[in-house]
């Protein structure tokens, strides 16, 4: 009997079943299931026999079948706008670390700021019976979120603090962040400022610009804010905008720029350098996000810091809480989490020296 069971390990893994493991370990199929799903119900000695049998037979549990029986996957879907932006890489890392500890895997979809692609990714996650979705939308997608939730898929909005009570959301107070950036430039002695960023369909961009506008308005006469809209929040958009600004007559040219994110800020730094403008002597720059590349730039960039990994981690916490409540048939109170950004001043906004003469 024992020799026959040992021989099973030589057969293809697909032919080995949970029943074979149970027979080799001299336990019931239910005990094998408990070892996999509720190990606290099994004695150490029994669990060790089952684990040894699994290793000897080379058996791999059919996770997909188990998930279908349970009705919910152990995978979490995550849709972000721009995977090339290190900000989202850090947000994903924060979520993935927590979900990994809770034995969930994460499937990441990059919408690439394309609405049709975003919709397709959400539909695919729905078809896969994904356990839940962490969603960084391009625009207001409340209707799509509610549709997923009506079909039993919990959703948490990431990188945008909502105002409703129909779903959880985690973001940063970008209005405050925009004010911090503009006030910092004003404090450094600048009066002609520019805001570079877009598209305006992004709520984050709108709020950051509005925060800057409020700071400039409060500063009173003698201050101005030039708004330069960009089609994307990419490094290339920053380079192009720097060329536009540098081409302005010196009497009209801003002396400081607030970029909607750090990628644009790095592009501005490159573009101004190419145009012969020195940072910060001729042009100060402050970005937003405080990604690692900001501090490592040729001229270390000032930035408005977002707690990137904390955003991801908290989003995952809220999603798991909603999933657990749904599985237990309990009500779930949706939360809106809004982190407060912080100013990180570096050399790119060093106080401007007054002109001689």
CSV table of C-alpha atoms in Angstrom, one decimal:
chain,number,residue,atom,x,y,z
A,1,UNK,CA,0.0,0.0,0.0
A,2,UNK,CA,2.8,2.4,0.9
A,3,UNK,CA,4.8,1.6,-2.1
A,4,UNK,CA,1.8,2.2,-4.4
A,5,UNK,CA,1.3,5.6,-2.9
A,6,UNK,CA,4.9,6.6,-3.2
A,7,UNK,CA,4.6,5.6,-6.9
A,8,UNK,CA,1.9,8.2,-7.3
A,9,UNK,CA,4.5,11.0,-7.0
A,10,UNK,CA,5.9,9.9,-10.4
A,11,UNK,CA,2.6,10.6,-12.2
A,12,UNK,CA,1.8,14.0,-13.6
A,13,UNK,CA,0.7,16.5,-11.0
A,14,UNK,CA,-2.7,17.0,-12.7
A,15,UNK,CA,-3.5,13.4,-11.9
A,16,UNK,CA,-2.9,13.7,-8.2
A,17,UNK,CA,-5.9,14.6,-6.2
A,18,UNK,CA,-6.7,15.7,-2.6
A,19,UNK,CA,-7.9,12.2,-2.0
A,20,UNK,CA,-4.4,10.8,-2.9
A,21,UNK,CA,-2.9,13.2,-0.3
A,22,UNK,CA,-5.5,12.1,2.3
A,23,UNK,CA,-4.7,8.4,1.7
A,24,UNK,CA,-0.9,8.9,2.0
A,25,UNK,CA,-1.3,11.0,5.1
A,26,UNK,CA,-3.9,8.6,6.6
A,27,UNK,CA,-6.4,11.3,7.2
A,28,UNK,CA,-9.8,12.3,5.7
A,29,UNK,CA,-10.2,14.6,2.7
A,30,UNK,CA,-11.8,17.1,5.1
A,31,UNK,CA,-8.6,17.2,7.2
A,32,UNK,CA,-6.5,18.0,4.2
A,33,UNK,CA,-8.9,20.8,3.4
A,34,UNK,CA,-8.5,22.1,7.0
A,35,UNK,CA,-4.7,22.0,6.7
A,36,UNK,CA,-5.0,24.3,3.7
A,37,UNK,CA,-7.7,26.6,4.8
A,38,UNK,CA,-8.1,26.4,8.6
A,39,UNK,CA,-4.8,25.0,10.0
A,40,UNK,CA,-5.6,26.1,13.5
A,41,UNK,CA,-8.2,23.3,13.6
A,42,UNK,CA,-5.6,20.6,13.0
A,43,UNK,CA,-2.9,19.3,15.4
A,44,UNK,CA,0.7,19.9,14.6
A,45,UNK,CA,1.4,16.2,14.1
A,46,UNK,CA,-1.4,15.8,11.6
A,47,UNK,CA,-0.6,19.0,9.8
A,48,UNK,CA,3.0,17.8,9.4
A,49,UNK,CA,1.9,14.4,7.9
A,50,UNK,CA,-0.4,16.2,5.4
A,51,UNK,CA,2.3,18.7,4.4
A,52,UNK,CA,4.8,15.8,3.9
A,53,UNK,CA,2.3,14.0,1.8
A,54,UNK,CA,1.7,17.1,-0.4
A,55,UNK,CA,5.4,17.5,-0.8
A,56,UNK,CA,6.0,13.8,-1.7
A,57,UNK,CA,3.2,13.7,-4.2
A,58,UNK,CA,4.0,17.1,-5.7
A,59,UNK,CA,0.4,18.0,-5.4
A,60,UNK,CA,-0.7,21.6,-6.3
A,61,UNK,CA,-4.1,22.7,-4.9
A,62,UNK,CA,-6.5,23.7,-7.6
A,63,UNK,CA,-6.9,27.3,-6.4
A,64,UNK,CA,-9.2,28.4,-9.2
A,65,UNK,CA,-11.7,25.6,-8.5
A,66,UNK,CA,-11.6,26.4,-4.7
A,67,UNK,CA,-12.2,30.0,-5.4
A,68,UNK,CA,-15.2,29.3,-7.7
A,69,UNK,CA,-16.7,27.2,-5.0
A,70,UNK,CA,-16.2,29.9,-2.5
A,71,UNK,CA,-17.6,32.5,-4.9
A,72,UNK,CA,-14.7,35.0,-4.4
A,73,UNK,CA,-11.2,35.1,-5.7
A,74,UNK,CA,-8.1,35.6,-3.6
A,75,UNK,CA,-6.9,38.1,-6.2
A,76,UNK,CA,-7.4,41.8,-6.0
A,77,UNK,CA,-7.6,43.9,-9.2
A,78,UNK,CA,-5.9,47.3,-9.3
A,79,UNK,CA,-6.4,49.9,-12.1
A,80,UNK,CA,-4.1,52.9,-12.2
A,81,UNK,CA,-3.8,55.8,-14.7
A,82,UNK,CA,-0.1,55.7,-15.5
A,83,UNK,CA,2.2,52.8,-14.5
A,84,UNK,CA,5.2,54.8,-15.8
A,85,UNK,CA,4.7,57.3,-13.1
A,86,UNK,CA,6.8,56.2,-10.0
A,87,UNK,CA,4.0,57.7,-7.8
A,88,UNK,CA,1.7,54.8,-8.8
A,89,UNK,CA,4.4,52.3,-8.4
A,90,UNK,CA,4.8,53.3,-4.8
A,91,UNK,CA,1.0,53.3,-4.2
A,92,UNK,CA,0.9,49.8,-5.7
A,93,UNK,CA,3.8,48.7,-3.4
A,94,UNK,CA,1.9,49.9,-0.3
A,95,UNK,CA,-1.2,48.0,-1.3
A,96,UNK,CA,0.6,44.9,-2.4
A,97,UNK,CA,2.6,44.5,0.8
A,98,UNK,CA,-0.5,44.5,3.0
A,99,UNK,CA,-2.4,42.2,0.6
A,100,UNK,CA,0.5,39.8,0.4
A,101,UNK,CA,0.5,39.5,4.2
A,102,UNK,CA,-3.2,38.7,4.0
A,103,UNK,CA,-2.5,36.0,1.3
A,104,UNK,CA,-4.0,37.9,-1.6
A,105,UNK,CA,-2.4,38.4,-5.0
A,106,UNK,CA,-2.6,41.7,-6.9
A,107,UNK,CA,-3.4,42.0,-10.6
A,108,UNK,CA,-2.4,45.5,-11.9
A,109,UNK,CA,-4.0,47.0,-15.0
A,110,UNK,CA,-2.6,50.2,-16.5
A,111,UNK,CA,-5.4,52.3,-18.1
A,112,UNK,CA,-2.7,54.6,-19.6
A,113,UNK,CA,-5.1,57.5,-19.2
A,114,UNK,CA,-7.4,55.9,-21.8
A,115,UNK,CA,-11.1,55.8,-20.8
A,116,UNK,CA,-12.0,52.9,-23.1
A,117,UNK,CA,-9.0,50.9,-21.8
A,118,UNK,CA,-10.0,51.7,-18.2
A,119,UNK,CA,-13.5,50.4,-18.8
A,120,UNK,CA,-12.2,47.2,-20.5
A,121,UNK,CA,-9.9,46.5,-17.5
A,122,UNK,CA,-12.8,46.8,-15.1
A,123,UNK,CA,-14.9,44.5,-17.2
A,124,UNK,CA,-12.2,41.9,-17.3
A,125,UNK,CA,-11.8,42.0,-13.5
A,126,UNK,CA,-15.6,41.6,-13.2
A,127,UNK,CA,-15.5,38.5,-15.5
A,128,UNK,CA,-12.7,37.0,-13.5
A,129,UNK,CA,-14.8,37.2,-10.3
A,130,UNK,CA,-12.0,39.3,-8.7
A,131,UNK,CA,-12.2,39.6,-5.0
A,132,UNK,CA,-12.2,43.4,-5.0
A,133,UNK,CA,-10.9,46.4,-7.0
A,134,UNK,CA,-8.6,49.2,-6.1
A,135,UNK,CA,-9.4,51.9,-8.7
A,136,UNK,CA,-7.5,55.1,-9.5
A,137,UNK,CA,-9.9,56.6,-12.1
A,138,UNK,CA,-9.2,59.0,-14.9
A,139,UNK,CA,-12.4,60.9,-14.4
A,140,UNK,CA,-15.4,60.7,-12.1
A,141,UNK,CA,-16.5,57.0,-12.5
A,142,UNK,CA,-19.0,56.8,-9.7
A,143,UNK,CA,-21.6,55.1,-12.0
A,144,UNK,CA,-19.1,52.3,-13.0
A,145,UNK,CA,-18.1,51.8,-9.4
A,146,UNK,CA,-21.6,51.4,-8.2
A,147,UNK,CA,-22.3,48.9,-11.0
A,148,UNK,CA,-19.4,46.8,-9.8
A,149,UNK,CA,-20.6,47.0,-6.2
A,150,UNK,CA,-24.1,46.0,-7.2
A,151,UNK,CA,-22.6,42.9,-8.7
A,152,UNK,CA,-21.0,42.0,-5.4
A,153,UNK,CA,-17.5,43.4,-6.1
A,154,UNK,CA,-16.2,45.8,-3.5
A,155,UNK,CA,-14.4,48.8,-4.8
A,156,UNK,CA,-12.2,51.5,-3.2
A,157,UNK,CA,-11.3,54.7,-5.1
A,158,UNK,CA,-7.5,55.4,-4.8
A,159,UNK,CA,-5.7,58.7,-5.1
A,160,UNK,CA,-8.9,60.7,-5.0
A,161,UNK,CA,-10.8,61.4,-1.7
A,162,UNK,CA,-14.5,61.3,-2.6
A,163,UNK,CA,-17.3,63.2,-1.1
A,164,UNK,CA,-20.0,60.6,-1.3
A,165,UNK,CA,-21.0,57.8,1.0
A,166,UNK,CA,-21.5,55.0,-1.6
A,167,UNK,CA,-17.9,53.8,-1.6
A,168,UNK,CA,-14.6,54.1,0.3
A,169,UNK,CA,-11.9,56.4,-1.0
A,170,UNK,CA,-8.4,57.4,-0.1
A,171,UNK,CA,-6.6,60.5,-1.4
A,172,UNK,CA,-4.7,63.7,-0.4
A,173,UNK,CA,-6.1,67.2,0.1
A,174,UNK,CA,-4.7,68.6,-3.2
A,175,UNK,CA,-6.3,72.0,-2.5
A,176,UNK,CA,-4.0,72.3,0.5
A,177,UNK,CA,-1.1,70.9,-1.5
A,178,UNK,CA,-1.5,73.5,-4.2
A,179,UNK,CA,-1.6,76.3,-1.7
A,180,UNK,CA,1.5,75.0,0.0
A,181,UNK,CA,3.4,75.0,-3.3
A,182,UNK,CA,2.4,78.5,-4.3
A,183,UNK,CA,2.9,80.0,-0.9
A,184,UNK,CA,6.4,78.5,-0.7
A,185,UNK,CA,7.3,80.2,-4.0
A,186,UNK,CA,5.8,83.5,-2.9
A,187,UNK,CA,7.8,83.2,0.4
A,188,UNK,CA,11.0,82.9,-1.7
A,189,UNK,CA,10.4,86.3,-3.2
A,190,UNK,CA,8.7,85.4,-6.5
A,191,UNK,CA,5.7,87.4,-7.8
A,192,UNK,CA,5.2,86.0,-11.3
A,193,UNK,CA,4.3,82.3,-10.9
A,194,UNK,CA,3.2,79.7,-13.4
A,195,UNK,CA,1.2,76.5,-13.0
A,196,UNK,CA,2.0,73.7,-15.5
A,197,UNK,CA,-0.2,70.6,-15.6
A,198,UNK,CA,-3.1,68.9,-17.2
A,199,UNK,CA,-5.4,67.6,-18.5
A,200,UNK,CA,-8.1,69.6,-16.6
A,201,UNK,CA,-10.3,66.4,-16.5
A,202,UNK,CA,-8.1,65.1,-13.7
A,203,UNK,CA,-9.6,66.3,-10.4
A,204,UNK,CA,-6.1,66.2,-8.8
A,205,UNK,CA,-4.8,68.7,-11.4
A,206,UNK,CA,-7.8,71.0,-11.0
A,207,UNK,CA,-7.5,71.0,-7.2
A,208,UNK,CA,-3.7,71.7,-7.2
A,209,UNK,CA,-4.2,74.6,-9.6
A,210,UNK,CA,-7.1,76.0,-7.6
A,211,UNK,CA,-5.0,75.8,-4.4
A,212,UNK,CA,-2.2,77.8,-6.2
A,213,UNK,CA,-4.8,80.4,-7.5
A,214,UNK,CA,-6.1,80.9,-3.9
A,215,UNK,CA,-2.6,81.5,-2.6
A,216,UNK,CA,-1.9,84.1,-5.4
A,217,UNK,CA,-5.2,85.8,-4.9
A,218,UNK,CA,-4.5,86.1,-1.2
A,219,UNK,CA,-1.1,87.6,-1.9
A,220,UNK,CA,-2.8,90.6,-3.5
A,221,UNK,CA,-1.7,93.0,-6.2
A,222,UNK,CA,1.6,92.6,-7.8
A,223,UNK,CA,1.4,88.8,-8.0
A,224,UNK,CA,0.2,86.7,-11.0
A,225,UNK,CA,-0.2,83.1,-12.0
A,226,UNK,CA,0.2,81.9,-15.6
A,227,UNK,CA,-1.6,78.6,-16.3
A,228,UNK,CA,0.1,76.4,-18.9
A,229,UNK,CA,-2.2,73.4,-19.7
A,230,UNK,CA,-0.6,70.1,-20.8
A,231,UNK,CA,-2.3,67.1,-22.5
A,232,UNK,CA,-0.5,64.7,-20.1
A,233,UNK,CA,1.3,64.7,-16.8
A,234,UNK,CA,4.5,63.3,-18.4
A,235,UNK,CA,8.1,64.3,-18.4
A,236,UNK,CA,7.7,65.2,-22.1
A,237,UNK,CA,4.9,67.6,-21.3
A,238,UNK,CA,7.3,69.4,-18.9
A,239,UNK,CA,10.1,69.7,-21.5
A,240,UNK,CA,7.6,71.2,-24.0
A,241,UNK,CA,6.2,73.6,-21.5
A,242,UNK,CA,9.6,74.8,-20.5
A,243,UNK,CA,10.3,75.8,-24.1
A,244,UNK,CA,7.0,77.8,-24.2
A,245,UNK,CA,7.8,79.6,-21.0
A,246,UNK,CA,11.4,80.3,-21.8
A,247,UNK,CA,10.3,81.9,-25.1
A,248,UNK,CA,8.3,84.6,-23.3
A,249,UNK,CA,9.8,88.1,-23.1
A,250,UNK,CA,11.8,88.4,-19.9
A,251,UNK,CA,9.5,91.1,-18.5
A,252,UNK,CA,6.5,88.8,-18.8
A,253,UNK,CA,8.2,85.5,-18.0
A,254,UNK,CA,7.4,83.8,-14.7
A,255,UNK,CA,10.3,83.4,-12.3
A,256,UNK,CA,8.9,80.3,-10.6
A,257,UNK,CA,6.9,77.3,-11.7
A,258,UNK,CA,4.6,74.9,-9.8
A,259,UNK,CA,4.3,71.6,-11.7
A,260,UNK,CA,1.3,69.4,-11.2
A,261,UNK,CA,3.5,66.4,-10.5
A,262,UNK,CA,7.2,65.6,-10.3
A,263,UNK,CA,7.5,64.1,-13.8
A,264,UNK,CA,6.5,67.4,-15.2
A,265,UNK,CA,8.9,69.2,-12.8
A,266,UNK,CA,11.8,67.0,-14.0
A,267,UNK,CA,10.9,67.8,-17.6
A,268,UNK,CA,10.8,71.5,-16.8
A,269,UNK,CA,14.2,71.2,-15.3
A,270,UNK,CA,15.6,69.6,-18.4
A,271,UNK,CA,13.8,72.1,-20.7
A,272,UNK,CA,14.9,75.2,-18.8
A,273,UNK,CA,18.5,74.0,-18.7
A,274,UNK,CA,18.4,73.4,-22.5
A,275,UNK,CA,17.0,77.0,-23.0
A,276,UNK,CA,19.9,78.4,-20.9
A,277,UNK,CA,17.9,79.3,-17.8
A,278,UNK,CA,19.5,78.4,-14.5
A,279,UNK,CA,17.5,76.7,-11.7
A,280,UNK,CA,16.9,78.2,-9.3
A,281,UNK,CA,18.7,81.5,-10.1
A,282,UNK,CA,16.6,82.3,-13.2
A,283,UNK,CA,13.7,79.9,-12.6
A,284,UNK,CA,12.5,78.2,-9.5
A,285,UNK,CA,10.6,74.9,-9.7
A,286,UNK,CA,8.5,72.9,-7.3
A,287,UNK,CA,6.8,69.6,-8.1
A,288,UNK,CA,4.2,67.4,-6.5
A,289,UNK,CA,4.4,63.8,-5.1
A,290,UNK,CA,8.0,63.8,-3.9
A,291,UNK,CA,9.0,60.6,-5.9
A,292,UNK,CA,12.5,59.4,-5.3
A,293,UNK,CA,13.7,61.0,-8.6
A,294,UNK,CA,12.8,64.5,-7.2
A,295,UNK,CA,15.6,64.4,-4.6
A,296,UNK,CA,18.0,62.7,-7.1
A,297,UNK,CA,17.6,65.3,-9.9
A,298,UNK,CA,20.6,67.3,-11.1
A,299,UNK,CA,19.1,70.2,-9.1
A,300,UNK,CA,17.3,68.5,-6.2
A,301,UNK,CA,13.6,69.4,-6.7
A,302,UNK,CA,11.3,70.9,-4.0
A,303,UNK,CA,8.1,69.0,-4.0
A,304,UNK,CA,4.8,68.5,-2.2
A,305,UNK,CA,5.0,65.1,-0.6
A,306,UNK,CA,2.2,62.6,-0.7
A,307,UNK,CA,2.4,59.5,1.6
A,308,UNK,CA,2.3,57.2,-1.4
A,309,UNK,CA,2.7,53.8,0.2
A,310,UNK,CA,0.3,54.9,3.0
A,311,UNK,CA,-2.3,55.7,0.3
A,312,UNK,CA,-2.0,52.2,-1.1
A,313,UNK,CA,-1.9,50.5,2.2
A,314,UNK,CA,-4.9,52.3,3.6
A,315,UNK,CA,-6.9,51.6,0.4
A,316,UNK,CA,-6.2,47.9,0.7
A,317,UNK,CA,-7.2,48.0,4.4
A,318,UNK,CA,-10.6,49.5,3.5
A,319,UNK,CA,-11.1,47.0,0.7
A,320,UNK,CA,-10.4,44.0,2.9
A,321,UNK,CA,-12.7,45.4,5.6
A,322,UNK,CA,-15.6,45.7,3.0
A,323,UNK,CA,-14.9,42.3,1.6
A,324,UNK,CA,-15.0,40.7,5.1
A,325,UNK,CA,-18.2,42.5,5.9
A,326,UNK,CA,-19.8,41.3,2.7
A,327,UNK,CA,-18.7,37.7,3.3
A,328,UNK,CA,-20.2,37.8,6.8
A,329,UNK,CA,-23.4,39.5,5.7
A,330,UNK,CA,-22.7,42.5,7.8
A,331,UNK,CA,-23.2,46.2,6.9
A,332,UNK,CA,-20.2,48.2,6.0
A,333,UNK,CA,-19.7,51.9,6.7
A,334,UNK,CA,-17.8,53.6,3.8
A,335,UNK,CA,-15.0,55.9,4.8
A,336,UNK,CA,-13.3,58.8,3.1
A,337,UNK,CA,-9.6,59.2,4.0
A,338,UNK,CA,-7.9,62.4,3.1
A,339,UNK,CA,-4.2,62.7,3.9
A,340,UNK,CA,-2.5,66.1,4.4
A,341,UNK,CA,0.4,66.7,2.1
A,342,UNK,CA,3.7,68.2,3.2
A,343,UNK,CA,6.2,70.7,1.8
A,344,UNK,CA,9.7,69.4,1.1
A,345,UNK,CA,12.0,72.3,0.2
A,346,UNK,CA,15.2,71.6,-1.8
A,347,UNK,CA,17.6,73.6,-3.9
A,348,UNK,CA,15.3,74.1,-6.9
A,349,UNK,CA,13.4,76.8,-4.9
A,350,UNK,CA,16.3,78.3,-3.0
A,351,UNK,CA,15.5,81.9,-2.1
A,352,UNK,CA,15.9,84.2,-5.1
A,353,UNK,CA,18.7,86.7,-4.8
A,354,UNK,CA,17.6,90.3,-5.5
A,355,UNK,CA,18.9,91.7,-8.8
A,356,UNK,CA,21.8,94.3,-8.5
A,357,UNK,CA,21.2,97.8,-9.7
